[in-house]
């Protein structure tokens, strides 16, 4: 009595996801290219700190929607999955929150994902020097 079952279902998935890629670099521009198997979102040049590219989508019927991005600054790059299907855990969903807002920020030392419930940017990927 009074115990919380560890088998509780995770909260329902948001009906729509909003993904942001933000230039958080001190003095550099950021090139962004994101795509899924079905949608190439094109190339975007974010000149100034605070500039962002964003898109939104509904997960496909099978729950297999996957987006990846390549971010490039003058001296380094990184490629990573910016949205992926979660079946065994809810790491990404926990961070994007109930509204389905995933904010990736390119900073001088790497790529961060905002933990929406705590409003903290968490380091996820480091830059690869060119």
mmCIF file of the C-alpha atoms, coordinates in Angstrom:
data_MODEL
# 
_entry.id   MODEL 
# 
loop_
_atom_site.group_PDB 
_atom_site.id 
_atom_site.type_symbol 
_atom_site.label_atom_id 
_atom_site.label_alt_id 
_atom_site.label_comp_id 
_atom_site.label_asym_id 
_atom_site.label_entity_id 
_atom_site.label_seq_id 
_atom_site.pdbx_PDB_ins_code 
_atom_site.Cartn_x 
_atom_site.Cartn_y 
_atom_site.Cartn_z 
_atom_site.occupancy 
_atom_site.B_iso_or_equiv 
_atom_site.pdbx_formal_charge 
_atom_site.auth_seq_id 
_atom_site.auth_comp_id 
_atom_site.auth_asym_id 
_atom_site.auth_atom_id 
_atom_site.pdbx_PDB_model_num 
ATOM 1   C CA . UNK A 1 1   ? 0.000  0.000  0.000   1.00 0.00 ? 1   UNK A CA 1 
ATOM 2   C CA . UNK A 1 2   ? 1.322  3.449  -0.873  1.00 0.00 ? 2   UNK A CA 1 
ATOM 3   C CA . UNK A 1 3   ? 4.087  2.060  -3.090  1.00 0.00 ? 3   UNK A CA 1 
ATOM 4   C CA . UNK A 1 4   ? 4.491  3.314  -6.618  1.00 0.00 ? 4   UNK A CA 1 
ATOM 5   C CA . UNK A 1 5   ? 4.814  0.491  -9.099  1.00 0.00 ? 5   UNK A CA 1 
ATOM 6   C CA . UNK A 1 6   ? 7.884  0.641  -11.302 1.00 0.00 ? 6   UNK A CA 1 
ATOM 7   C CA . UNK A 1 7   ? 5.679  -0.802 -14.039 1.00 0.00 ? 7   UNK A CA 1 
ATOM 8   C CA . UNK A 1 8   ? 3.622  2.338  -14.434 1.00 0.00 ? 8   UNK A CA 1 
ATOM 9   C CA . UNK A 1 9   ? 3.217  3.297  -18.060 1.00 0.00 ? 9   UNK A CA 1 
ATOM 10  C CA . UNK A 1 10  ? 5.144  6.351  -19.218 1.00 0.00 ? 10  UNK A CA 1 
ATOM 11  C CA . UNK A 1 11  ? 3.040  9.433  -19.904 1.00 0.00 ? 11  UNK A CA 1 
ATOM 12  C CA . UNK A 1 12  ? 1.353  9.490  -23.303 1.00 0.00 ? 12  UNK A CA 1 
ATOM 13  C CA . UNK A 1 13  ? 3.496  10.681 -26.174 1.00 0.00 ? 13  UNK A CA 1 
ATOM 14  C CA . UNK A 1 14  ? 2.924  14.203 -27.431 1.00 0.00 ? 14  UNK A CA 1 
ATOM 15  C CA . UNK A 1 15  ? 0.855  14.264 -30.617 1.00 0.00 ? 15  UNK A CA 1 
ATOM 16  C CA . UNK A 1 16  ? 3.400  16.543 -32.298 1.00 0.00 ? 16  UNK A CA 1 
ATOM 17  C CA . UNK A 1 17  ? 7.110  17.151 -31.727 1.00 0.00 ? 17  UNK A CA 1 
ATOM 18  C CA . UNK A 1 18  ? 8.947  20.455 -32.144 1.00 0.00 ? 18  UNK A CA 1 
ATOM 19  C CA . UNK A 1 19  ? 12.700 20.238 -32.754 1.00 0.00 ? 19  UNK A CA 1 
ATOM 20  C CA . UNK A 1 20  ? 14.928 23.317 -32.509 1.00 0.00 ? 20  UNK A CA 1 
ATOM 21  C CA . UNK A 1 21  ? 18.607 23.640 -33.429 1.00 0.00 ? 21  UNK A CA 1 
ATOM 22  C CA . UNK A 1 22  ? 20.089 26.791 -31.899 1.00 0.00 ? 22  UNK A CA 1 
ATOM 23  C CA . UNK A 1 23  ? 23.375 28.565 -32.609 1.00 0.00 ? 23  UNK A CA 1 
ATOM 24  C CA . UNK A 1 24  ? 24.851 29.047 -29.146 1.00 0.00 ? 24  UNK A CA 1 
ATOM 25  C CA . UNK A 1 25  ? 28.397 29.602 -30.435 1.00 0.00 ? 25  UNK A CA 1 
ATOM 26  C CA . UNK A 1 26  ? 30.274 32.627 -29.110 1.00 0.00 ? 26  UNK A CA 1 
ATOM 27  C CA . UNK A 1 27  ? 31.601 34.107 -32.337 1.00 0.00 ? 27  UNK A CA 1 
ATOM 28  C CA . UNK A 1 28  ? 30.880 31.674 -35.158 1.00 0.00 ? 28  UNK A CA 1 
ATOM 29  C CA . UNK A 1 29  ? 28.168 30.838 -37.624 1.00 0.00 ? 29  UNK A CA 1 
ATOM 30  C CA . UNK A 1 30  ? 26.592 27.384 -37.700 1.00 0.00 ? 30  UNK A CA 1 
ATOM 31  C CA . UNK A 1 31  ? 25.560 25.321 -40.718 1.00 0.00 ? 31  UNK A CA 1 
ATOM 32  C CA . UNK A 1 32  ? 22.675 22.917 -40.105 1.00 0.00 ? 32  UNK A CA 1 
ATOM 33  C CA . UNK A 1 33  ? 21.455 20.059 -42.290 1.00 0.00 ? 33  UNK A CA 1 
ATOM 34  C CA . UNK A 1 34  ? 18.743 17.795 -40.873 1.00 0.00 ? 34  UNK A CA 1 
ATOM 35  C CA . UNK A 1 35  ? 16.784 15.008 -42.497 1.00 0.00 ? 35  UNK A CA 1 
ATOM 36  C CA . UNK A 1 36  ? 14.805 11.833 -42.062 1.00 0.00 ? 36  UNK A CA 1 
ATOM 37  C CA . UNK A 1 37  ? 14.451 8.907  -44.417 1.00 0.00 ? 37  UNK A CA 1 
ATOM 38  C CA . UNK A 1 38  ? 11.566 10.705 -46.110 1.00 0.00 ? 38  UNK A CA 1 
ATOM 39  C CA . UNK A 1 39  ? 12.263 14.400 -45.562 1.00 0.00 ? 39  UNK A CA 1 
ATOM 40  C CA . UNK A 1 40  ? 15.434 16.342 -46.344 1.00 0.00 ? 40  UNK A CA 1 
ATOM 41  C CA . UNK A 1 41  ? 14.989 19.632 -44.511 1.00 0.00 ? 41  UNK A CA 1 
ATOM 42  C CA . UNK A 1 42  ? 17.758 21.346 -46.482 1.00 0.00 ? 42  UNK A CA 1 
ATOM 43  C CA . UNK A 1 43  ? 20.760 23.420 -45.465 1.00 0.00 ? 43  UNK A CA 1 
ATOM 44  C CA . UNK A 1 44  ? 20.421 26.343 -43.084 1.00 0.00 ? 44  UNK A CA 1 
ATOM 45  C CA . UNK A 1 45  ? 23.081 28.928 -42.241 1.00 0.00 ? 45  UNK A CA 1 
ATOM 46  C CA . UNK A 1 46  ? 22.651 30.346 -38.737 1.00 0.00 ? 46  UNK A CA 1 
ATOM 47  C CA . UNK A 1 47  ? 24.842 33.434 -38.706 1.00 0.00 ? 47  UNK A CA 1 
ATOM 48  C CA . UNK A 1 48  ? 24.449 34.803 -35.195 1.00 0.00 ? 48  UNK A CA 1 
ATOM 49  C CA . UNK A 1 49  ? 24.293 33.492 -31.661 1.00 0.00 ? 49  UNK A CA 1 
ATOM 50  C CA . UNK A 1 50  ? 20.642 32.823 -30.825 1.00 0.00 ? 50  UNK A CA 1 
ATOM 51  C CA . UNK A 1 51  ? 19.602 32.125 -34.424 1.00 0.00 ? 51  UNK A CA 1 
ATOM 52  C CA . UNK A 1 52  ? 17.723 28.859 -34.759 1.00 0.00 ? 52  UNK A CA 1 
ATOM 53  C CA . UNK A 1 53  ? 16.228 26.453 -37.243 1.00 0.00 ? 53  UNK A CA 1 
ATOM 54  C CA . UNK A 1 54  ? 13.128 24.530 -36.206 1.00 0.00 ? 54  UNK A CA 1 
ATOM 55  C CA . UNK A 1 55  ? 10.637 22.057 -37.572 1.00 0.00 ? 55  UNK A CA 1 
ATOM 56  C CA . UNK A 1 56  ? 7.723  20.062 -36.237 1.00 0.00 ? 56  UNK A CA 1 
ATOM 57  C CA . UNK A 1 57  ? 6.144  16.761 -37.145 1.00 0.00 ? 57  UNK A CA 1 
ATOM 58  C CA . UNK A 1 58  ? 3.896  13.970 -36.011 1.00 0.00 ? 58  UNK A CA 1 
ATOM 59  C CA . UNK A 1 59  ? 5.480  10.573 -35.460 1.00 0.00 ? 59  UNK A CA 1 
ATOM 60  C CA . UNK A 1 60  ? 4.580  8.075  -38.152 1.00 0.00 ? 60  UNK A CA 1 
ATOM 61  C CA . UNK A 1 61  ? 1.976  5.399  -37.488 1.00 0.00 ? 61  UNK A CA 1 
ATOM 62  C CA . UNK A 1 62  ? 4.625  2.775  -36.672 1.00 0.00 ? 62  UNK A CA 1 
ATOM 63  C CA . UNK A 1 63  ? 6.500  4.991  -34.197 1.00 0.00 ? 63  UNK A CA 1 
ATOM 64  C CA . UNK A 1 64  ? 9.717  4.713  -36.203 1.00 0.00 ? 64  UNK A CA 1 
ATOM 65  C CA . UNK A 1 65  ? 10.306 8.394  -37.032 1.00 0.00 ? 65  UNK A CA 1 
ATOM 66  C CA . UNK A 1 66  ? 14.024 9.225  -36.970 1.00 0.00 ? 66  UNK A CA 1 
ATOM 67  C CA . UNK A 1 67  ? 15.721 12.544 -37.752 1.00 0.00 ? 67  UNK A CA 1 
ATOM 68  C CA . UNK A 1 68  ? 19.428 13.210 -37.814 1.00 0.00 ? 68  UNK A CA 1 
ATOM 69  C CA . UNK A 1 69  ? 21.444 16.389 -38.208 1.00 0.00 ? 69  UNK A CA 1 
ATOM 70  C CA . UNK A 1 70  ? 24.914 17.427 -39.241 1.00 0.00 ? 70  UNK A CA 1 
ATOM 71  C CA . UNK A 1 71  ? 26.076 20.648 -37.628 1.00 0.00 ? 71  UNK A CA 1 
ATOM 72  C CA . UNK A 1 72  ? 29.174 22.395 -38.852 1.00 0.00 ? 72  UNK A CA 1 
ATOM 73  C CA . UNK A 1 73  ? 31.183 25.352 -37.634 1.00 0.00 ? 73  UNK A CA 1 
ATOM 74  C CA . UNK A 1 74  ? 34.346 26.647 -39.339 1.00 0.00 ? 74  UNK A CA 1 
ATOM 75  C CA . UNK A 1 75  ? 36.730 24.303 -37.485 1.00 0.00 ? 75  UNK A CA 1 
ATOM 76  C CA . UNK A 1 76  ? 34.589 21.287 -36.494 1.00 0.00 ? 76  UNK A CA 1 
ATOM 77  C CA . UNK A 1 77  ? 31.432 19.273 -37.154 1.00 0.00 ? 77  UNK A CA 1 
ATOM 78  C CA . UNK A 1 78  ? 29.206 16.671 -35.554 1.00 0.00 ? 78  UNK A CA 1 
ATOM 79  C CA . UNK A 1 79  ? 26.476 14.368 -36.855 1.00 0.00 ? 79  UNK A CA 1 
ATOM 80  C CA . UNK A 1 80  ? 23.865 12.954 -34.494 1.00 0.00 ? 80  UNK A CA 1 
ATOM 81  C CA . UNK A 1 81  ? 20.293 11.722 -34.221 1.00 0.00 ? 81  UNK A CA 1 
ATOM 82  C CA . UNK A 1 82  ? 18.084 14.652 -33.235 1.00 0.00 ? 82  UNK A CA 1 
ATOM 83  C CA . UNK A 1 83  ? 14.924 12.564 -32.775 1.00 0.00 ? 83  UNK A CA 1 
ATOM 84  C CA . UNK A 1 84  ? 14.549 8.801  -32.526 1.00 0.00 ? 84  UNK A CA 1 
ATOM 85  C CA . UNK A 1 85  ? 11.925 6.197  -31.680 1.00 0.00 ? 85  UNK A CA 1 
ATOM 86  C CA . UNK A 1 86  ? 11.917 5.104  -28.056 1.00 0.00 ? 86  UNK A CA 1 
ATOM 87  C CA . UNK A 1 87  ? 10.636 1.674  -27.186 1.00 0.00 ? 87  UNK A CA 1 
ATOM 88  C CA . UNK A 1 88  ? 12.630 0.503  -24.164 1.00 0.00 ? 88  UNK A CA 1 
ATOM 89  C CA . UNK A 1 89  ? 13.282 3.828  -22.447 1.00 0.00 ? 89  UNK A CA 1 
ATOM 90  C CA . UNK A 1 90  ? 12.084 7.408  -22.518 1.00 0.00 ? 90  UNK A CA 1 
ATOM 91  C CA . UNK A 1 91  ? 15.372 9.336  -22.211 1.00 0.00 ? 91  UNK A CA 1 
ATOM 92  C CA . UNK A 1 92  ? 14.562 11.709 -25.072 1.00 0.00 ? 92  UNK A CA 1 
ATOM 93  C CA . UNK A 1 93  ? 10.882 12.058 -24.168 1.00 0.00 ? 93  UNK A CA 1 
ATOM 94  C CA . UNK A 1 94  ? 11.832 12.870 -20.566 1.00 0.00 ? 94  UNK A CA 1 
ATOM 95  C CA . UNK A 1 95  ? 14.021 15.730 -21.804 1.00 0.00 ? 95  UNK A CA 1 
ATOM 96  C CA . UNK A 1 96  ? 11.668 17.052 -24.477 1.00 0.00 ? 96  UNK A CA 1 
ATOM 97  C CA . UNK A 1 97  ? 8.859  17.151 -21.916 1.00 0.00 ? 97  UNK A CA 1 
ATOM 98  C CA . UNK A 1 98  ? 5.122  16.769 -22.232 1.00 0.00 ? 98  UNK A CA 1 
ATOM 99  C CA . UNK A 1 99  ? 4.910  19.383 -24.992 1.00 0.00 ? 99  UNK A CA 1 
ATOM 100 C CA . UNK A 1 100 ? 7.386  17.473 -27.189 1.00 0.00 ? 100 UNK A CA 1 
ATOM 101 C CA . UNK A 1 101 ? 9.853  20.359 -27.499 1.00 0.00 ? 101 UNK A CA 1 
ATOM 102 C CA . UNK A 1 102 ? 13.416 19.182 -28.195 1.00 0.00 ? 102 UNK A CA 1 
ATOM 103 C CA . UNK A 1 103 ? 15.977 22.012 -28.130 1.00 0.00 ? 103 UNK A CA 1 
ATOM 104 C CA . UNK A 1 104 ? 19.479 21.162 -29.355 1.00 0.00 ? 104 UNK A CA 1 
ATOM 105 C CA . UNK A 1 105 ? 22.039 23.944 -28.838 1.00 0.00 ? 105 UNK A CA 1 
ATOM 106 C CA . UNK A 1 106 ? 25.469 24.097 -30.452 1.00 0.00 ? 106 UNK A CA 1 
ATOM 107 C CA . UNK A 1 107 ? 27.891 25.610 -27.936 1.00 0.00 ? 107 UNK A CA 1 
ATOM 108 C CA . UNK A 1 108 ? 31.633 26.178 -28.143 1.00 0.00 ? 108 UNK A CA 1 
ATOM 109 C CA . UNK A 1 109 ? 32.439 22.836 -26.465 1.00 0.00 ? 109 UNK A CA 1 
ATOM 110 C CA . UNK A 1 110 ? 29.729 20.657 -28.020 1.00 0.00 ? 110 UNK A CA 1 
ATOM 111 C CA . UNK A 1 111 ? 26.043 19.941 -28.524 1.00 0.00 ? 111 UNK A CA 1 
ATOM 112 C CA . UNK A 1 112 ? 23.553 20.185 -25.672 1.00 0.00 ? 112 UNK A CA 1 
ATOM 113 C CA . UNK A 1 113 ? 19.953 19.050 -25.299 1.00 0.00 ? 113 UNK A CA 1 
ATOM 114 C CA . UNK A 1 114 ? 17.684 21.123 -23.081 1.00 0.00 ? 114 UNK A CA 1 
ATOM 115 C CA . UNK A 1 115 ? 16.051 19.156 -20.292 1.00 0.00 ? 115 UNK A CA 1 
ATOM 116 C CA . UNK A 1 116 ? 12.696 20.928 -20.487 1.00 0.00 ? 116 UNK A CA 1 
ATOM 117 C CA . UNK A 1 117 ? 11.351 19.899 -17.041 1.00 0.00 ? 117 UNK A CA 1 
ATOM 118 C CA . UNK A 1 118 ? 14.501 21.183 -15.267 1.00 0.00 ? 118 UNK A CA 1 
ATOM 119 C CA . UNK A 1 119 ? 15.347 23.915 -17.831 1.00 0.00 ? 119 UNK A CA 1 
ATOM 120 C CA . UNK A 1 120 ? 19.000 22.805 -17.915 1.00 0.00 ? 120 UNK A CA 1 
ATOM 121 C CA . UNK A 1 121 ? 21.122 22.208 -21.030 1.00 0.00 ? 121 UNK A CA 1 
ATOM 122 C CA . UNK A 1 122 ? 22.757 18.755 -20.832 1.00 0.00 ? 122 UNK A CA 1 
ATOM 123 C CA . UNK A 1 123 ? 25.979 18.015 -22.730 1.00 0.00 ? 123 UNK A CA 1 
ATOM 124 C CA . UNK A 1 124 ? 25.430 15.206 -25.256 1.00 0.00 ? 124 UNK A CA 1 
ATOM 125 C CA . UNK A 1 125 ? 27.973 15.363 -28.137 1.00 0.00 ? 125 UNK A CA 1 
ATOM 126 C CA . UNK A 1 126 ? 31.444 16.810 -28.565 1.00 0.00 ? 126 UNK A CA 1 
ATOM 127 C CA . UNK A 1 127 ? 32.683 18.504 -31.718 1.00 0.00 ? 127 UNK A CA 1 
ATOM 128 C CA . UNK A 1 128 ? 34.904 16.563 -34.128 1.00 0.00 ? 128 UNK A CA 1 
ATOM 129 C CA . UNK A 1 129 ? 37.792 18.757 -35.340 1.00 0.00 ? 129 UNK A CA 1 
ATOM 130 C CA . UNK A 1 130 ? 38.067 19.176 -39.124 1.00 0.00 ? 130 UNK A CA 1 
# 
